[in-house]
Coordinates of C-alpha atoms and ligand atoms in Angstrom, one line a residue:
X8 CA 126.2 52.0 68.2
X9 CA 128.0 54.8 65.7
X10 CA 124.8 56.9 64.3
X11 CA 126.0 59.9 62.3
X12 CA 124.1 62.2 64.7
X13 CA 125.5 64.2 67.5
X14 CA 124.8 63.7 70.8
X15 CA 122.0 66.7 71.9
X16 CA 120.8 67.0 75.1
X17 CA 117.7 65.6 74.7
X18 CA 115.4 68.5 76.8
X19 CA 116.6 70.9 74.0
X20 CA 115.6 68.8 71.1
X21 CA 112.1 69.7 72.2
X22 CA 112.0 73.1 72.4
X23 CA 110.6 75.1 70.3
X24 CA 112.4 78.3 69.4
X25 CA 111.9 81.7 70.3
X26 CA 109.2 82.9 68.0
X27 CA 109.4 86.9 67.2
X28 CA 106.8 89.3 66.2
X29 CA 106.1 89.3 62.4
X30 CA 107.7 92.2 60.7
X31 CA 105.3 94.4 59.0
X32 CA 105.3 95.3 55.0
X33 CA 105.2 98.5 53.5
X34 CA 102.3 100.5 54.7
X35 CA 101.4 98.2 57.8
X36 CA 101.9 99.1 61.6
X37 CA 104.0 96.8 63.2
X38 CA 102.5 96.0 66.8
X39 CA 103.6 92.9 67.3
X40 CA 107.0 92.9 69.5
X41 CA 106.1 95.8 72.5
X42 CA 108.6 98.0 70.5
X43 CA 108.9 101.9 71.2
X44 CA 107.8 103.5 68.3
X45 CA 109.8 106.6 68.8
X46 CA 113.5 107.0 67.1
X47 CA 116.3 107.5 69.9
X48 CA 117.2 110.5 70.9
X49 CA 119.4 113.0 68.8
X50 CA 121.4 113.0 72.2
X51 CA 121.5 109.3 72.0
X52 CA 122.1 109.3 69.0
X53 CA 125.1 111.7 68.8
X54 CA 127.0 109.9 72.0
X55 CA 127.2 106.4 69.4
X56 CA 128.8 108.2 66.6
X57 CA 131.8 109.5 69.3
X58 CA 132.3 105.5 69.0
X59 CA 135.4 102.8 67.9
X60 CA 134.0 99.0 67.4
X61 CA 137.9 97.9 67.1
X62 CA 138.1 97.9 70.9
X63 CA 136.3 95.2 73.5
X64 CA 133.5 96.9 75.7
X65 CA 134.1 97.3 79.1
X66 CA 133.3 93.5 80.3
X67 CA 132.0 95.1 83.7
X68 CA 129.7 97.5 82.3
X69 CA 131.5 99.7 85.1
X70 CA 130.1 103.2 84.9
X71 CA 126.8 101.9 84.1
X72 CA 126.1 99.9 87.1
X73 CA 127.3 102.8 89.2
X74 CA 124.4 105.2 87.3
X75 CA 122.1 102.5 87.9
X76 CA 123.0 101.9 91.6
X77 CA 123.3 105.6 91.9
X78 CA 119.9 106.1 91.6
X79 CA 118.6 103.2 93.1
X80 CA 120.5 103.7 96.2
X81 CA 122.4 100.5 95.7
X82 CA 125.8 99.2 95.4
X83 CA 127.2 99.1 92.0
X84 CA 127.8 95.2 92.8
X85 CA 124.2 95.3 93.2
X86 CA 123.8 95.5 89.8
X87 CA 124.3 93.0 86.9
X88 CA 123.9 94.5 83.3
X89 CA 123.0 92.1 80.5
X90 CA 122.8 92.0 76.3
X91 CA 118.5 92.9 77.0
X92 CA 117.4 91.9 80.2
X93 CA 117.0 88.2 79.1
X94 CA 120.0 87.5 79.2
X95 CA 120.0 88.9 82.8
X96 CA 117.1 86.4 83.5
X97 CA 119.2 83.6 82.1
X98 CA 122.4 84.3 83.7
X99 CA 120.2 83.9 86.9
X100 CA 118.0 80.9 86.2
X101 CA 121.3 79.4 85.0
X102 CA 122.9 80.2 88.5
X103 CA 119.9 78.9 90.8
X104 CA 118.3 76.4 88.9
X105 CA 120.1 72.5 87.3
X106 CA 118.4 69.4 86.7
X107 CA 116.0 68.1 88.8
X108 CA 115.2 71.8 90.0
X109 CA 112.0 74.0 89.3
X110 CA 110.8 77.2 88.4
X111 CA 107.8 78.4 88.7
X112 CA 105.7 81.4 86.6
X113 CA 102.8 82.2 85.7
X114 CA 101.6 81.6 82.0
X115 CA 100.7 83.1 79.7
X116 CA 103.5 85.0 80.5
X117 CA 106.4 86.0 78.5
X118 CA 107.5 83.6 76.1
X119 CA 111.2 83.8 77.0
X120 CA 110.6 81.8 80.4
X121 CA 109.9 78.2 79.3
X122 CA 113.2 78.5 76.8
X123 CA 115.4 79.9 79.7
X124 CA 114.2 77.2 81.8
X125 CA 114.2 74.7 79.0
X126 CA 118.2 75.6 78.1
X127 CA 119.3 75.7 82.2
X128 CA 118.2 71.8 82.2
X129 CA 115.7 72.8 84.7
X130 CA 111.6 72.4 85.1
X131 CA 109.4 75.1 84.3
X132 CA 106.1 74.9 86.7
X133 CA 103.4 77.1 85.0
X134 CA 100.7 78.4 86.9
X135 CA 97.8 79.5 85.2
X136 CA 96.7 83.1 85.3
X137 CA 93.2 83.8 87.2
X138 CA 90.1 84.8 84.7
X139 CA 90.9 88.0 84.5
X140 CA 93.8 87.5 83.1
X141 CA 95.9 88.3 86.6
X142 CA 98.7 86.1 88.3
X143 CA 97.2 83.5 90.5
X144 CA 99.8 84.3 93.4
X145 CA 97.7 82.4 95.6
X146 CA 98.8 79.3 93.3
X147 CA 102.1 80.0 92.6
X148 CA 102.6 80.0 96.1
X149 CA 101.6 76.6 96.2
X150 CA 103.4 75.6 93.3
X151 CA 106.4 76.1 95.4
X152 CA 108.0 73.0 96.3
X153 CA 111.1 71.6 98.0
X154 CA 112.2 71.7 94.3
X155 CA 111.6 75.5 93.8
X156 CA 114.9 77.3 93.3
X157 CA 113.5 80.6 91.2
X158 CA 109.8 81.9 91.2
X159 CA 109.0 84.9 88.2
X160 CA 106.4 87.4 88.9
X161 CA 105.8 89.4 85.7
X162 CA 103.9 92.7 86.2
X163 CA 103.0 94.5 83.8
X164 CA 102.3 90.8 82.4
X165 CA 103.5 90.6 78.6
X166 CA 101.1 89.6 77.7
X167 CA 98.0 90.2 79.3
X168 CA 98.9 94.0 80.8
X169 CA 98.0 93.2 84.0
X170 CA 99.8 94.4 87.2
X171 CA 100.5 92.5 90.7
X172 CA 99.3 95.4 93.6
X173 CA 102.1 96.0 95.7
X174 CA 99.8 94.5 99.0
X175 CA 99.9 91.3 96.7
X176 CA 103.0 90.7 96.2
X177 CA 104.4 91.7 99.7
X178 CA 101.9 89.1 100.8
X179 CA 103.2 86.7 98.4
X180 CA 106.8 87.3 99.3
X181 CA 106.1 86.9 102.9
X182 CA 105.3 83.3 102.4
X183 CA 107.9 82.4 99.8
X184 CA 110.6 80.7 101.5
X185 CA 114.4 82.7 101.6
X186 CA 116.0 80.5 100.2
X187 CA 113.7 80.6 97.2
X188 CA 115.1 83.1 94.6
X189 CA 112.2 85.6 93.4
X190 CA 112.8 87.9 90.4
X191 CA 110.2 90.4 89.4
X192 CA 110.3 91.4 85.7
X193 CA 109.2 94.9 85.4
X194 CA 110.4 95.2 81.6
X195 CA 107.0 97.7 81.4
X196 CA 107.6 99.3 84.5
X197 CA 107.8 102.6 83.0
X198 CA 103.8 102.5 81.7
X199 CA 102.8 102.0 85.0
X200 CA 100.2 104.4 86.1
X201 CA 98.2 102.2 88.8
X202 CA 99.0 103.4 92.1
X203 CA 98.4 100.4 93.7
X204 CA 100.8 98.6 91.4
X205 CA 103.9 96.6 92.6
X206 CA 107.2 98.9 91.7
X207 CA 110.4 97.0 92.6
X208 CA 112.5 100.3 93.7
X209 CA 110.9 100.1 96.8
X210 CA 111.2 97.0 97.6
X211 CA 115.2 96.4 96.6
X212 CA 116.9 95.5 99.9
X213 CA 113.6 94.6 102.0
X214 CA 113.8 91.1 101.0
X215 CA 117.4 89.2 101.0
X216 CA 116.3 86.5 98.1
X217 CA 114.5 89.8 95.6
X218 CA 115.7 90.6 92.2
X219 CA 114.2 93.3 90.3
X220 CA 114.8 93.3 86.5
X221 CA 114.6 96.4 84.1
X222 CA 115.1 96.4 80.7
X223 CA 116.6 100.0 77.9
X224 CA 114.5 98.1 75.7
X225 CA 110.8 99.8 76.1
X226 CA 110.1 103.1 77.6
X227 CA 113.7 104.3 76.5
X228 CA 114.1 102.5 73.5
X229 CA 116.9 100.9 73.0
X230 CA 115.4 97.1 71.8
X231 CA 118.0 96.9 69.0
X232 CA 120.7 97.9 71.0
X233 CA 120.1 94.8 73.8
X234 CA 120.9 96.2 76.9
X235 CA 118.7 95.5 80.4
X236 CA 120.0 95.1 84.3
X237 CA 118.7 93.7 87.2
X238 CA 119.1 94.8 91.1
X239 CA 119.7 92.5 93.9
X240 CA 121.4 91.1 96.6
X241 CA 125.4 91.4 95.6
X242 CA 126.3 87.7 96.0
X243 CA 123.1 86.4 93.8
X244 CA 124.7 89.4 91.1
X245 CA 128.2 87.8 91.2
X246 CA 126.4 84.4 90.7
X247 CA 124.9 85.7 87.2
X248 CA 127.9 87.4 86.8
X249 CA 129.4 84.0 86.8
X250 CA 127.7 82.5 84.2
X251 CA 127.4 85.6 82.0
X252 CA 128.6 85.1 78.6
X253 CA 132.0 87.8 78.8
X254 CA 132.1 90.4 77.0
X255 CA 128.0 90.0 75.5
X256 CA 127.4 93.8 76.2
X257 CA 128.6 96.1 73.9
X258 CA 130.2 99.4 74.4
X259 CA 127.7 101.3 71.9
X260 CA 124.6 99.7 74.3
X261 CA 126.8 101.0 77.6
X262 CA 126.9 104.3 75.8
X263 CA 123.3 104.7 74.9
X264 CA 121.8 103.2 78.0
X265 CA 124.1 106.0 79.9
X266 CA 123.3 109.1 77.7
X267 CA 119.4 107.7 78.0
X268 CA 119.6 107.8 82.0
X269 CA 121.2 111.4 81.1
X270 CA 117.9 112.6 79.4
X271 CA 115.3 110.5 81.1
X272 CA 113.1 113.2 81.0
X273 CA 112.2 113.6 77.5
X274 CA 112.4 109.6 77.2
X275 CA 109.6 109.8 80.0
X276 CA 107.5 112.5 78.1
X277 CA 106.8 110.0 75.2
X278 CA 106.7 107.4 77.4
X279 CA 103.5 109.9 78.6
X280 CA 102.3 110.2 75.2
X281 CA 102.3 106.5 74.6
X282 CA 100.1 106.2 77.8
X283 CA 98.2 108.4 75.9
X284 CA 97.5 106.9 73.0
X285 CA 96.9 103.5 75.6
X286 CA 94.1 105.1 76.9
X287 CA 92.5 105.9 73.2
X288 CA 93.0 102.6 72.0
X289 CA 91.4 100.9 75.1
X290 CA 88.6 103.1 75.3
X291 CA 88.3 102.3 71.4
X292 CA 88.1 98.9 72.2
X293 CA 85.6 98.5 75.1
X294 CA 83.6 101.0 73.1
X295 CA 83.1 98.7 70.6
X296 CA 82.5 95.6 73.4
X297 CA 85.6 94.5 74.0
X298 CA 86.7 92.8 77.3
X299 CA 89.8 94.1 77.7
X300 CA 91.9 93.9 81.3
X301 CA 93.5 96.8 82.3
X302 CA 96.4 97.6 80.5
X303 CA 100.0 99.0 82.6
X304 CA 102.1 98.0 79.7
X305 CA 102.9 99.2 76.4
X306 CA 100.8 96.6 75.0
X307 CA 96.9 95.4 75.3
X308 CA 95.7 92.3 75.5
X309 CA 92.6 90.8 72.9
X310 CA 91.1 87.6 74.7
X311 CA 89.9 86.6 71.0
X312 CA 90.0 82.4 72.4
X313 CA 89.4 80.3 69.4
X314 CA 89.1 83.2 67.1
X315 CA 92.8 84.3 67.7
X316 CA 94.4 83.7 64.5
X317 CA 91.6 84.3 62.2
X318 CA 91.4 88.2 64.1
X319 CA 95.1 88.0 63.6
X320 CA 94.4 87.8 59.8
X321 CA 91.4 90.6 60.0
X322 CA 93.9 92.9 61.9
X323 CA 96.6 92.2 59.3
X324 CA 94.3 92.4 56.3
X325 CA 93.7 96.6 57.9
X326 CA 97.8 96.9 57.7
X327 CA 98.1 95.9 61.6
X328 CA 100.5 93.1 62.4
X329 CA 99.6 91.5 66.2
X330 CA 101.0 88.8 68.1
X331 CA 98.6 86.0 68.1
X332 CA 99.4 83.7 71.4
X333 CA 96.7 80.8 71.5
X334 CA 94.2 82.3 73.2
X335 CA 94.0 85.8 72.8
X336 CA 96.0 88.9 70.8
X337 CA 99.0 91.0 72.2
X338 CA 98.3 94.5 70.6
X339 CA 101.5 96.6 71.3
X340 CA 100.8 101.0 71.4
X341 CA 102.9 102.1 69.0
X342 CA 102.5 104.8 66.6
X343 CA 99.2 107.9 66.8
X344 CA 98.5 107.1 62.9
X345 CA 98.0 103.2 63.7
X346 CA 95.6 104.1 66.3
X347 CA 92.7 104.6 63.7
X348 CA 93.2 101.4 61.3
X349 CA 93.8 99.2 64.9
X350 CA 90.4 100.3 66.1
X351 CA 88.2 99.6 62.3
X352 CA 90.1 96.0 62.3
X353 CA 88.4 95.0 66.1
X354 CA 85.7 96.8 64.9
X355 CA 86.0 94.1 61.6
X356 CA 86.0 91.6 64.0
X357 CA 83.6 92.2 66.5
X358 CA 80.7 92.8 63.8
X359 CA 82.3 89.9 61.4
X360 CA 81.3 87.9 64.8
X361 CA 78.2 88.8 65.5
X362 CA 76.8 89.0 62.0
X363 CA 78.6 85.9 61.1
X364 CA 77.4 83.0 63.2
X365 CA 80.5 80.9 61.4
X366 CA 83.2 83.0 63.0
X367 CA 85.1 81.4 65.4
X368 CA 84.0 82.4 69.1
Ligands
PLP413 C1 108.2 90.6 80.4 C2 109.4 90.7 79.6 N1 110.6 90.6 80.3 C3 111.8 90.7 79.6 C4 111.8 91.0 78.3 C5 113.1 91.1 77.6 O1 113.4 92.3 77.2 P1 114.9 92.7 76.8 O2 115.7 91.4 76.7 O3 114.8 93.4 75.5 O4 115.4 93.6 77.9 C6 110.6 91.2 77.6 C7 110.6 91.5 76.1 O5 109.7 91.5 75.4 C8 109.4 91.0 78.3 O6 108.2 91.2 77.7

């Protein structure tokens, strides 16, 4: 039969796009997308002008991967540089997992993972998060099936903030099969002030099927740019490599992501001061009664349940755009001056609820 209708696969006629964070209007706060509020650097800044776009980047990312393996203690093979660090995550989904195959996360996690999953032909296997808002690892590990080719542990957790302890996961991994690839997305890794909190540097190389994935994107600010890595074992790199779209990295993100390793340390003094205004904005929060899990990202999590998108309104009606994600808001830390206006919208809403038996609960 002649239709006049391409063929589509038909797994990616039902996906659902990538949804991003509203964009905020004139006088409103845009905490919506776990941004960095702060500008780049002037140093940043100054090494893009030096640039030509006539040229093609340097399709290996060479002299990055070496900083990057430099300080990790890696090989520069080690390292696989992508246009944001999910397009690092695809590259390796893509290489693991085909039809028929599964991967397994925990949800809510980030939004990303079903499409990545979705466009690799593959199954996604969700695992739902515990009550407080924490990976179940004890059921993803049973998740894991004969099937399994790529697990995802997200901690920080976009979006619920919430971090895997480091005796967790080396628990986790011990039972996870080898043959089972296991990448640990540590976009937030940088906001990470729990000491008992997984940090992939020191587990690169203890485990031959571990991937750790970083992104330029939040603590050094580089979202627009698109430029995040990941660190693993060299022939799992060359596999992502493989499938990497060429070229997808441009020369201006090399450059910036290079001169940002350069001056780490003031990137990792506002990093400090976003931390800062974190802890304000949490202690706002469960001042006023909320029940919010301990945030270790750049972001805090609202569980609002069936109230979500009518909070979402009350918080946008004070000039502060959130992500509303079913059950419960992502707030993202962003700029000192929002901090105020955030905490009189959840104020809005806590006493709209309580004095207003008609809110949703
Ligand atoms: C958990 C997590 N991983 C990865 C990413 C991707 O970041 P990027 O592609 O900008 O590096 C994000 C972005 O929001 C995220 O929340």
């Amino acid at each position: 039969m002649i239709t006049n209708r391409v063929q589509l696969r038909p797994e990616i006629a039902a996906v659902v796009p990538y949804r991003q964070g509203s964009p905020a209007g004139a006088n409103a706060f845009k905490l919506s997308s776990n941004e960095n509020p702060y500008e780049p650097l002037p140093s940043v800044l100054e090494k893009l002008s030096t640039h030509t776009i006539n040229r093609y980047p340097d399709a290996s990312a060479h002299e990055l991967r070496s900083q990057i393996a430099k300080r990790f203690g890696v090989t520069a093979d080690s390292v696989q540089v992508g246009a944001g660090s999910v397009a690092v995550l695809a590259q390796l989904i893509s290489a693991a997992a085909a039809p028929g195959d599964e991967v397994v996360y925990a949800w809510r996690s980030f939004e990303a993972y079903p499409l990545l999953v979705s466009s690799a032909g593959a199954t996604s296997v969700p695992v739902a998060n515990s009550s407080d808002h924490r990976h179940d690892l004890a059921a993803i590990s049973a998740a894991i099936t004969a099937s399994t080719r790529v697990v995802i542990v997200c901690s920080p957790n976009n979006p619920t903030s919430t971090v895997v302890t480091d005796t967790e996961f080396r628990e986790f991994m011990a039972g996870v099969p080898e043959n089972v690839l296991v990448v640990l997305d540590e976009a937030y890794r940088e906001f990470v002030v729990d000491t008992e909190a997984v940090r992939g540097e020191t587990l690169i190389g203890k485990y031959p099927n571990l991937v750790v994935l970083r992104t330029f994107s939040k603590a050094y600010g580089l979202a627009g740019l698109r430029i995040g890595y990941a660190i693993g074992p060299e022939y799992v790199m060359d596999a992502a490599r493989a499938v990497a779209i060429p070229l997808s990295v441009t020369e201006l993100a090399q450059s910036a992501a290079i001169a940002s390793l350069e001056h780490e340390d003031e990137l990792l003094e506002r990093v400090g001061r976003l931390i800062m205004v974190r802890t304000r904005i949490v202690e706002g929060l469960r001042g006023q009664g909320w029940n919010v899990p301990e945030p270790s990202g750049n972001f805090v999590w609202l569980p609002t349940g069936a109230a979500t998108d009518w909070a979402a309104e009350v918080f946008r009606s004070h000039g502060i755009v959130v992500r509303a994600l079913g059950e419960g808001l992502r707030v993202s830390v962003g700029e000192e001056e929002s901090v105020e206006k955030l905490l009189k919208a959840s104020q809005e809403v806590v006493h709209s609820r309580e004095t207003n038996q008609d809110k949703p609960r």
